[in-house]
Short mmCIF file of C-alpha atoms in Angstrom, two decimals:
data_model
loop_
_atom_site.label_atom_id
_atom_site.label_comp_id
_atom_site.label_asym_id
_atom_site.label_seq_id
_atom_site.Cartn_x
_atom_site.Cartn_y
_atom_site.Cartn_z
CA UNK H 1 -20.45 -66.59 -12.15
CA UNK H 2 -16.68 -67.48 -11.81
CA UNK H 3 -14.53 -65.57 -9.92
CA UNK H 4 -13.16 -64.02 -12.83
CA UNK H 5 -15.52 -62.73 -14.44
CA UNK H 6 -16.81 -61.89 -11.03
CA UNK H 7 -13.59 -59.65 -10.49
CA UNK H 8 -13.65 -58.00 -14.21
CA UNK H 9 -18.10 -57.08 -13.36
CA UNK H 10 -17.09 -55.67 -10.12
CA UNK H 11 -14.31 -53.75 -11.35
CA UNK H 12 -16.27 -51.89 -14.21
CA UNK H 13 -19.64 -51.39 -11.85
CA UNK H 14 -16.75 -49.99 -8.82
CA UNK H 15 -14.82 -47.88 -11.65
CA UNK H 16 -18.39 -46.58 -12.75
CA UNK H 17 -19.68 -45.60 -9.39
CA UNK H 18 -16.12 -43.97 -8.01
CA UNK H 19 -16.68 -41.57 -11.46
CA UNK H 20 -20.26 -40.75 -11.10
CA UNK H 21 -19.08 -39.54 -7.60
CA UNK H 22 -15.95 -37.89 -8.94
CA UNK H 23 -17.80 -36.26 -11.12
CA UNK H 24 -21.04 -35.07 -9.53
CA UNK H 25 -19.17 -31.76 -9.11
CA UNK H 26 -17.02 -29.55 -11.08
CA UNK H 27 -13.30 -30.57 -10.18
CA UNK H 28 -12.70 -26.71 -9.28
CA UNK H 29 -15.70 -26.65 -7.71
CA UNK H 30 -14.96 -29.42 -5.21
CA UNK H 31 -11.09 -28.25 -4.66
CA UNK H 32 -11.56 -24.06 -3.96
CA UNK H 33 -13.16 -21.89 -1.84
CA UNK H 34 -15.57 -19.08 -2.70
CA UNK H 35 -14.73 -15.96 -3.49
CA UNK H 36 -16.49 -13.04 -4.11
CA UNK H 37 -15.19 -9.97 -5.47
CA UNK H 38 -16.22 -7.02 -6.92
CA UNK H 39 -15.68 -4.99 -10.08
CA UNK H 40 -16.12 -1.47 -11.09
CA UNK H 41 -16.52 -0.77 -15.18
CA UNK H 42 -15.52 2.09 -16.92
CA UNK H 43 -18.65 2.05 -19.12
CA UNK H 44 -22.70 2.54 -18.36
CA UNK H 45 -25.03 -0.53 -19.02
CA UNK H 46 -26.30 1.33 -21.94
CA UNK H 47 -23.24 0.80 -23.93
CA UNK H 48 -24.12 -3.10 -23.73
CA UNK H 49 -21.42 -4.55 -26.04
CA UNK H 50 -18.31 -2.46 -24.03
CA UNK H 51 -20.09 -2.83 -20.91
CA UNK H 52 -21.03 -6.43 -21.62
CA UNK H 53 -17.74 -7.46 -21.81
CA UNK H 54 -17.10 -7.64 -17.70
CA UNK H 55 -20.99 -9.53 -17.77
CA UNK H 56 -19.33 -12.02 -20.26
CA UNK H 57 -16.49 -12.73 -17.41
CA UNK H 58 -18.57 -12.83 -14.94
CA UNK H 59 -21.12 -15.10 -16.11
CA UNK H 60 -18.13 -17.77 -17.72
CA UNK H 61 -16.49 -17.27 -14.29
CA UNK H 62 -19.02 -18.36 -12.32
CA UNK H 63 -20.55 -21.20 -14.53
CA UNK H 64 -17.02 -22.46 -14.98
CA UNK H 65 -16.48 -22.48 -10.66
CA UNK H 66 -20.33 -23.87 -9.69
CA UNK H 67 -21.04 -20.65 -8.68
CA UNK H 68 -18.02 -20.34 -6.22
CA UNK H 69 -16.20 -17.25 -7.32
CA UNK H 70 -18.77 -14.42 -7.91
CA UNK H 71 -17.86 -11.13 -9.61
CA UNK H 72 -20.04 -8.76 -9.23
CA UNK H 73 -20.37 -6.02 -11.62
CA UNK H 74 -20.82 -2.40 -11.49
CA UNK H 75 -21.57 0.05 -14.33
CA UNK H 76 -19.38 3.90 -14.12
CA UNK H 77 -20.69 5.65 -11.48
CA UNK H 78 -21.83 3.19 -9.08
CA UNK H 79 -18.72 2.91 -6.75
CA UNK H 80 -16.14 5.22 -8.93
CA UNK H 81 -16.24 7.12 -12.01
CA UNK H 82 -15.47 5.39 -15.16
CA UNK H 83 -12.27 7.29 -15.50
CA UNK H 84 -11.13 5.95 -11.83
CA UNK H 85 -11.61 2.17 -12.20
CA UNK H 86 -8.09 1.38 -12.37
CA UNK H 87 -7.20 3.47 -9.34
CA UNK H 88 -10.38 1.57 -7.51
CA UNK H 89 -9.01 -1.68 -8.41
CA UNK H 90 -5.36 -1.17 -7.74
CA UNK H 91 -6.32 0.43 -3.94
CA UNK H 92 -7.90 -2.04 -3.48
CA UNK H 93 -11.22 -0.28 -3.27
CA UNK H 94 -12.59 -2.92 -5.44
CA UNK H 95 -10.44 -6.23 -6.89
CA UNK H 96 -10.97 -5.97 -10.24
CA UNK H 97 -12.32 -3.29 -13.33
CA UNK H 98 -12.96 -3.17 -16.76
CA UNK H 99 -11.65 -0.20 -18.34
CA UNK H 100 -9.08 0.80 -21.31
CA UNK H 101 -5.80 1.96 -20.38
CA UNK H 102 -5.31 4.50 -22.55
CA UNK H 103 -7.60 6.33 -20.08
CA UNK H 104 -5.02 6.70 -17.48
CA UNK H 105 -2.45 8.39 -20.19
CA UNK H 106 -2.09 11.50 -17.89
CA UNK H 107 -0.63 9.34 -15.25
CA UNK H 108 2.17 7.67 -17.82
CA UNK H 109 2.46 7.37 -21.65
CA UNK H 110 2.74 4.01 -21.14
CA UNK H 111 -0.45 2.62 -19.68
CA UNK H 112 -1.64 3.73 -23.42
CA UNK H 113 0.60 1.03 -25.28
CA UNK H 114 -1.72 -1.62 -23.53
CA UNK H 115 -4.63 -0.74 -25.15
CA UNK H 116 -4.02 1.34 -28.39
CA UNK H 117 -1.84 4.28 -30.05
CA UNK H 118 -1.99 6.62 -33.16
CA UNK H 119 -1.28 4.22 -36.43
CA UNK H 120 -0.26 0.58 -34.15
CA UNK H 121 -2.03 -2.22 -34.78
CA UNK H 122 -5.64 -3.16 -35.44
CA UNK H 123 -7.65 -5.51 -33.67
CA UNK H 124 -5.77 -8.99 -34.77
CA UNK H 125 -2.41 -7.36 -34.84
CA UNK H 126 -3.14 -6.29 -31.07
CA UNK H 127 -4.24 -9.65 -30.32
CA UNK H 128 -1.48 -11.46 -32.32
CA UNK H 129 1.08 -9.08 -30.17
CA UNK H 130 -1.12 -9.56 -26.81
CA UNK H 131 -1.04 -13.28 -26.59
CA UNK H 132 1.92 -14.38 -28.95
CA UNK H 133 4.53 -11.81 -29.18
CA UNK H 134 4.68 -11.04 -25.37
CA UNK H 135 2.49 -8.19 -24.98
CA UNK H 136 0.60 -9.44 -21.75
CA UNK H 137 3.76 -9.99 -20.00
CA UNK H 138 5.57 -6.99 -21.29
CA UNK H 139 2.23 -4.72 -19.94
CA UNK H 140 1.82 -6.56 -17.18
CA UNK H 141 5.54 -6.12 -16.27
CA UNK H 142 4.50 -2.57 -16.11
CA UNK H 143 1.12 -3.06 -14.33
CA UNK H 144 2.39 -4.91 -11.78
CA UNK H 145 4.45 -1.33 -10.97
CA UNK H 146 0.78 0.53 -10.90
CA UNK H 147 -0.47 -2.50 -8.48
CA UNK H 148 -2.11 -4.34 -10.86
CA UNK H 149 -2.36 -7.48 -13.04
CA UNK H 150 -4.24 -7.05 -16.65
CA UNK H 151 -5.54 -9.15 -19.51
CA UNK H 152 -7.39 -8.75 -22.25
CA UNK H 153 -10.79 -8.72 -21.86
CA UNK H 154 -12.80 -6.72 -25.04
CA UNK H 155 -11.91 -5.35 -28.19
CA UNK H 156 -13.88 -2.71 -30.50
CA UNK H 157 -12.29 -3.52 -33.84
CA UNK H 158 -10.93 0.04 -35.25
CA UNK H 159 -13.14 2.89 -34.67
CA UNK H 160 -14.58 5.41 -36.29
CA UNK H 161 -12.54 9.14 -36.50
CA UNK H 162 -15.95 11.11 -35.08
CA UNK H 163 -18.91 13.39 -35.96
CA UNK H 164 -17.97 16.55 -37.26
CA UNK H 165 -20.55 19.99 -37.46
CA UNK H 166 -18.56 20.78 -40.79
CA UNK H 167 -16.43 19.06 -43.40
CA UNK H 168 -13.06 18.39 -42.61
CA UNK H 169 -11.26 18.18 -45.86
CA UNK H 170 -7.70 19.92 -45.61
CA UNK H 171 -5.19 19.98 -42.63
CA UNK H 172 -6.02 23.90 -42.28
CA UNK H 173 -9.57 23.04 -41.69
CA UNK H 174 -8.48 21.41 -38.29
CA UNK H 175 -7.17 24.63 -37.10
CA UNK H 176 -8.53 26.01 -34.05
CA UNK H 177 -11.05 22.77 -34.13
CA UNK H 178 -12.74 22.10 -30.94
CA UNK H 179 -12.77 18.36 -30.76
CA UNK H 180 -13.50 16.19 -28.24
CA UNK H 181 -10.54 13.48 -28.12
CA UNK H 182 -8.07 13.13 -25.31
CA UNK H 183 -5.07 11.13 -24.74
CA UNK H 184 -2.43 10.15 -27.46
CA UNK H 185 -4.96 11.78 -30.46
CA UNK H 186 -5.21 14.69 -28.52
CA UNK H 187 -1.46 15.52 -27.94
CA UNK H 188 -1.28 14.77 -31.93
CA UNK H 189 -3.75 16.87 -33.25
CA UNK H 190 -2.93 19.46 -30.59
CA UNK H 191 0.23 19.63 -33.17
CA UNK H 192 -1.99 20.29 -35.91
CA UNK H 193 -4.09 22.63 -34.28
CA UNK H 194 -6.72 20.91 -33.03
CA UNK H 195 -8.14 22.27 -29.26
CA UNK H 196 -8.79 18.75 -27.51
CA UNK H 197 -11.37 18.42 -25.11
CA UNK H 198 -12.39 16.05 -22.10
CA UNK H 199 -16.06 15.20 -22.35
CA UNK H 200 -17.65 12.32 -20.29
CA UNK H 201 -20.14 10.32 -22.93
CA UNK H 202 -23.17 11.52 -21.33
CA UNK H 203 -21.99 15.63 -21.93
CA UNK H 204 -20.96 15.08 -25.73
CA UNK H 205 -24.26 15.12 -27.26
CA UNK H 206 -25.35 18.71 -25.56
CA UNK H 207 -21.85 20.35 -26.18
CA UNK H 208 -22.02 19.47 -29.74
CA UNK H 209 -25.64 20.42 -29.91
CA UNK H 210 -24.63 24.20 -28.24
CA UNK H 211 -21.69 24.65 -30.28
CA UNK H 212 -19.26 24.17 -27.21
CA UNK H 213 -17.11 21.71 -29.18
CA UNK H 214 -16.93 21.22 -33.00
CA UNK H 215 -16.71 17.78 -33.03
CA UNK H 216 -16.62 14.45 -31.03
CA UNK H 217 -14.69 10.70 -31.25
CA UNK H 218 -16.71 8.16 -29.70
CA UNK H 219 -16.41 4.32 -30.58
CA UNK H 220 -18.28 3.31 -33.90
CA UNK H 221 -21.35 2.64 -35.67
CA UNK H 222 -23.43 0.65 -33.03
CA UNK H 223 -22.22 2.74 -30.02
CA UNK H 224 -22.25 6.03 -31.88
CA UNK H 225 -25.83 5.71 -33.02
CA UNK H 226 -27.09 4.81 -29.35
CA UNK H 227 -25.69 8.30 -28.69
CA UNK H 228 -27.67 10.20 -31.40
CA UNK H 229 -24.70 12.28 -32.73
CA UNK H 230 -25.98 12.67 -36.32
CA UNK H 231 -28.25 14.63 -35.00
CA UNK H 232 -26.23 17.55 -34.46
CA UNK H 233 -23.28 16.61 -36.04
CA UNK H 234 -23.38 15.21 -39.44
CA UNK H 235 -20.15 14.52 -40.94
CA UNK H 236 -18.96 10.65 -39.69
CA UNK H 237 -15.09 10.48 -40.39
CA UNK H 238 -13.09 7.01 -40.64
CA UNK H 239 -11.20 5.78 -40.06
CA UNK H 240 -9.82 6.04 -35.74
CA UNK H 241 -6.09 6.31 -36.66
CA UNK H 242 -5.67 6.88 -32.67
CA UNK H 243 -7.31 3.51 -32.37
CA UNK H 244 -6.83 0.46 -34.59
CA UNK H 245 -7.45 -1.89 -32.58
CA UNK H 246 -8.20 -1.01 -28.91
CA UNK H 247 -8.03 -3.40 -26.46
CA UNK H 248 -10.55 -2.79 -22.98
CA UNK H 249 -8.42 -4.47 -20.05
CA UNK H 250 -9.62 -6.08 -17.54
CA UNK H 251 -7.24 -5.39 -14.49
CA UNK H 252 -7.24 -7.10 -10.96
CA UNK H 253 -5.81 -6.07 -7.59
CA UNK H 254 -2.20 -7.59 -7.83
CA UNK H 255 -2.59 -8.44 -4.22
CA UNK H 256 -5.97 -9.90 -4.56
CA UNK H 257 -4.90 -11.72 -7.67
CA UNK H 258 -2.06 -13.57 -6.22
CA UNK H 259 -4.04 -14.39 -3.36
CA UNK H 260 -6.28 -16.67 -5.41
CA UNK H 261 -5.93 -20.21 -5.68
CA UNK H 262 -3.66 -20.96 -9.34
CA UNK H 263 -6.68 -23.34 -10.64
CA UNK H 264 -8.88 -19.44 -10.09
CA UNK H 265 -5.87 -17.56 -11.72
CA UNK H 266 -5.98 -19.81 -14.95
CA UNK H 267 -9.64 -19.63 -14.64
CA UNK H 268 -9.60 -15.83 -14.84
CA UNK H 269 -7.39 -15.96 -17.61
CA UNK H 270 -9.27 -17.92 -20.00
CA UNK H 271 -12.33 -16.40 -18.99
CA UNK H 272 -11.02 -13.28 -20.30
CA UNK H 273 -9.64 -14.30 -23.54
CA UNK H 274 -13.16 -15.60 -24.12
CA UNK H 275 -14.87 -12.47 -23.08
CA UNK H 276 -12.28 -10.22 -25.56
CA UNK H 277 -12.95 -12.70 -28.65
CA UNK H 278 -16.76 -12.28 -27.39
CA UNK H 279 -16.86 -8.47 -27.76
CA UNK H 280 -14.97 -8.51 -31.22
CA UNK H 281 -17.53 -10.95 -32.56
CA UNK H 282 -20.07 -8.80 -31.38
CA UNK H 283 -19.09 -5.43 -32.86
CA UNK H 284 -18.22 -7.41 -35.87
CA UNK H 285 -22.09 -7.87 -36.09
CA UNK H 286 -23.92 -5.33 -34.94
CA UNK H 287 -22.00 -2.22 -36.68
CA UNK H 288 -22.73 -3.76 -40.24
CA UNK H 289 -26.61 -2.49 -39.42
CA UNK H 290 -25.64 0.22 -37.39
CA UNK H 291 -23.76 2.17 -40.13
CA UNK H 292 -26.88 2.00 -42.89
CA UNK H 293 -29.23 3.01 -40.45
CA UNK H 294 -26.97 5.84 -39.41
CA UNK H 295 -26.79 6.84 -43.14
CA UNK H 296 -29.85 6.64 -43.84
CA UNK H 297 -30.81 8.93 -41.17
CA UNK H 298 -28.38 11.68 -42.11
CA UNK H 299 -25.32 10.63 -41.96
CA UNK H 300 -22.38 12.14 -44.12
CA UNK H 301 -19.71 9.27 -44.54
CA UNK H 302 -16.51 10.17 -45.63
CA UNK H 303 -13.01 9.36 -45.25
CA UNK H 304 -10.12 11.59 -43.48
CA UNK H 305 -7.85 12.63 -46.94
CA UNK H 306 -4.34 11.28 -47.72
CA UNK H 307 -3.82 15.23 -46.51
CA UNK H 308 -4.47 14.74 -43.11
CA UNK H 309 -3.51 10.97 -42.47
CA UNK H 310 -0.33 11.60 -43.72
CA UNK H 311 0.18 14.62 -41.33
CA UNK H 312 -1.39 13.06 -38.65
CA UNK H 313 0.71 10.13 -39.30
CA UNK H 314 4.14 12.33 -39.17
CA UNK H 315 3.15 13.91 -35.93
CA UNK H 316 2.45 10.50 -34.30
CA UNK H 317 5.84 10.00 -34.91
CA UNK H 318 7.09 12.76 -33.52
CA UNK H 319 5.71 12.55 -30.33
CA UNK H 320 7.31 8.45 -30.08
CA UNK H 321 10.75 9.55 -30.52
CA UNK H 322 9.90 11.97 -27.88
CA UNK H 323 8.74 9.69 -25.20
CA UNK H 324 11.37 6.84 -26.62
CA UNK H 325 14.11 9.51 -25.36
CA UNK H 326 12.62 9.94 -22.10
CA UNK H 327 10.46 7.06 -21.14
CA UNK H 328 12.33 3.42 -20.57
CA UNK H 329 9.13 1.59 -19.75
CA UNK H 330 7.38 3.23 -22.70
CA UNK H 331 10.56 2.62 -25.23
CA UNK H 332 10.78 -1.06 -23.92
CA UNK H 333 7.17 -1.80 -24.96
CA UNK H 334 6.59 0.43 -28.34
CA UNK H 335 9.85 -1.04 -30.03
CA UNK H 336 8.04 -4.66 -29.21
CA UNK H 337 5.16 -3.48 -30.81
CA UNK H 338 7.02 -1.80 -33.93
CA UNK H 339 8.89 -4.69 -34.85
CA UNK H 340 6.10 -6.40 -34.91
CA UNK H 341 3.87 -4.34 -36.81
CA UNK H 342 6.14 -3.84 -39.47
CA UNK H 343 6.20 -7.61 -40.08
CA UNK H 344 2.24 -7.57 -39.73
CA UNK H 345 1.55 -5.24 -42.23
CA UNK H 346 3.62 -7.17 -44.97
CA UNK H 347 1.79 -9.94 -44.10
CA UNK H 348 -1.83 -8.74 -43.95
CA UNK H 349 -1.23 -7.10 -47.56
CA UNK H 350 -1.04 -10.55 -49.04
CA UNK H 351 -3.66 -13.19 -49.39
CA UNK H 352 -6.00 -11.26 -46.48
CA UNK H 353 -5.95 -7.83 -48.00
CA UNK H 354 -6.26 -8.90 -51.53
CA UNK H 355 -9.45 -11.54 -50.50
CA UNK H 356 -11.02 -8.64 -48.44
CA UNK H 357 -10.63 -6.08 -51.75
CA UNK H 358 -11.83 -8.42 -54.35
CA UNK H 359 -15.18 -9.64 -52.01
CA UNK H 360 -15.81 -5.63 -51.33
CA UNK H 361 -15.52 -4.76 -55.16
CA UNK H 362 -18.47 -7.84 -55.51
CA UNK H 363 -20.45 -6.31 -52.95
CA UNK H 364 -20.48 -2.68 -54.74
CA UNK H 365 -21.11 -4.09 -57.59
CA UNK H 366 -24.45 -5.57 -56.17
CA UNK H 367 -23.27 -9.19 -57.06
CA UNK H 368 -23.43 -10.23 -53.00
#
């Protein structure tokens, strides 16, 4: 062999062996240290789509590191109650949760604007504002004041408005209505005369069954069914005008999250975005069974009237000039997402809206 083809053999068989070795390991693998942390849900590992979304992290998280940053996960109850993982996680009790923010409403208004409002955005428009029009960073700006960093990490596509003992068909018929329902709903329908009530999942299904509350707002088909409200509650309302499109946060230690190596903090990032397209995708499936079983158990389907949308509606807007007058943070946030929902909605009426109508009409008319 002459020496130059000698030098152009060795060179491929010394390239070939240098990237076997480089790449007998994940790159992040080889260049970070492990880390394990722990993280407290807001859900129980019945509710296995909600619940499943911090497994979905996990898992990518730890297939994506060679098993070098664990997150372990633990289901409401375990270390806090559901309604306290974001306090857990920015103490520093635990370094991360999975949770919606809307829970922690009582604390501010806007912790709600993260996750979803009366009459906002539905699921794409949330995600569309989260990740393109600046929502992360404009939440975040406001997490990072609660001691916390957030992404996010689920979505349930917009929910159902709740099982009802009796029809609902007038605004008067919501007088005096026991309901459970908190946060931004509640303070709305309060207006309308509504009684809102604080129920943890596991006590709805025995207050409605006793009569302690009229009626209950859960999540939707698949979720709702799990439940077994139709049982004792047989009108199903739609649609969730309090929720659209609510996104479920997941929400790390601020501390603990700028600790980490940047390659983990990109990591963690992705990982979510995967896990909140995941949980989408799922819902998107299952509740498409879900609802005809439901029916066909009992089930009394119907829609809120124009009556009590439109009321509903006026109220919700009420209450935002309210907090826009005495909330900064909150006013900063909810104008970003109004000017962008008003373009949204132009949009979506076009070539989406008029697809989506046409395909439904086929489908009633048994043709799909």
């Amino acid at each position: 062999m002459d020496r130059r083809s000698f030098i152009k053999h060795a060179s491929i068989g010394g390239l070939g062996a240098a990237a076997a070795s480089t790449l007998a390991a994940p790159a992040v693998a080889q260049t970070n240290p492990k880390v394990t942390w722990r993280l407290t849900s807001s859900f129980p590992k019945s509710l296995d789509t909600i619940y499943g979304g911090a497994e979905v992290l996990s898992k990518y998280v730890s297939e994506a590191t060679d098993g070098n940053f664990q997150i372990q996960v633990f289901a409401a109850g375990e270390i806090v109650p559901g309604l306290q993982a974001a306090d857990a996680a920015a103490a520093g009790t635990v370094e991360a949760c999975h949770t919606v923010a809307y829970y922690y409403w009582g604390k501010d208004p806007t912790w709600a604007l993260g996750a979803a409002v009366p009459f906002a955005l539905n699921a794409r428009g949330m995600n569309a504002w989260h990740y393109h029009g600046g929502g992360i960073d404009l939440f975040n700006e406001f997490l990072g004041t609660q001691g916390l960093v957030g992404f996010p990490g689920g979505n349930t596509g917009v929910q159902m408005g709740g099982w009802f003992r009796k029809e609902i068909k007038t605004v008067a018929d919501m007088k005096g209505l026991k309901m459970r329902v908190g946060g931004f709903a509640g303070k709305v329908m309060e207006r309308l005369g509504v009684v809102p009530q604080q129920l943890a999942g596991g006590d709805i299904y025995p207050a409605l069954e006793k009569g302690t509350i009229d009626a209950a707002e859960w999540v939707g088909p698949y979720d709702d069914e799990k439940l077994g409200f139709y049982k004792v509650a047989p009108y199903y309302y739609y649609p969730g005008w309090w929720e659209g499109g609510p996104t479920v946060h997941a929400m790390f230690n601020k501390a603990a999250f700028d600790g980490l190596p940047k390659a983990y903090q990109s990591l963690l990032r992705t990982a979510c975005q995967a896990a909140d397209a995941n949980m989408l995708q799922k819902y998107d499936y299952l509740n498409p069974s879900a609802i005809k079983r439901l029916v066909a158990a009992g089930a009394k389907l119907s829609p809120f009237s124009p009556e009590i949308l439109s009321a509903c509606f006026d109220e919700s807007n009420k209450v935002y000039a309210e907090m826009e007058a005495s909330n900064a943070p909150f006013k900063k946030i909810w104008e970003s997402i109004k000017a962008f929902r008003a373009e949204y909605f132009l949009n979506a009426q076009i070539a989406e809206y008029n697809y989506d109508t046409f395909m439904m009409i086929q489908q009633r008319n048994g043709k799909i």
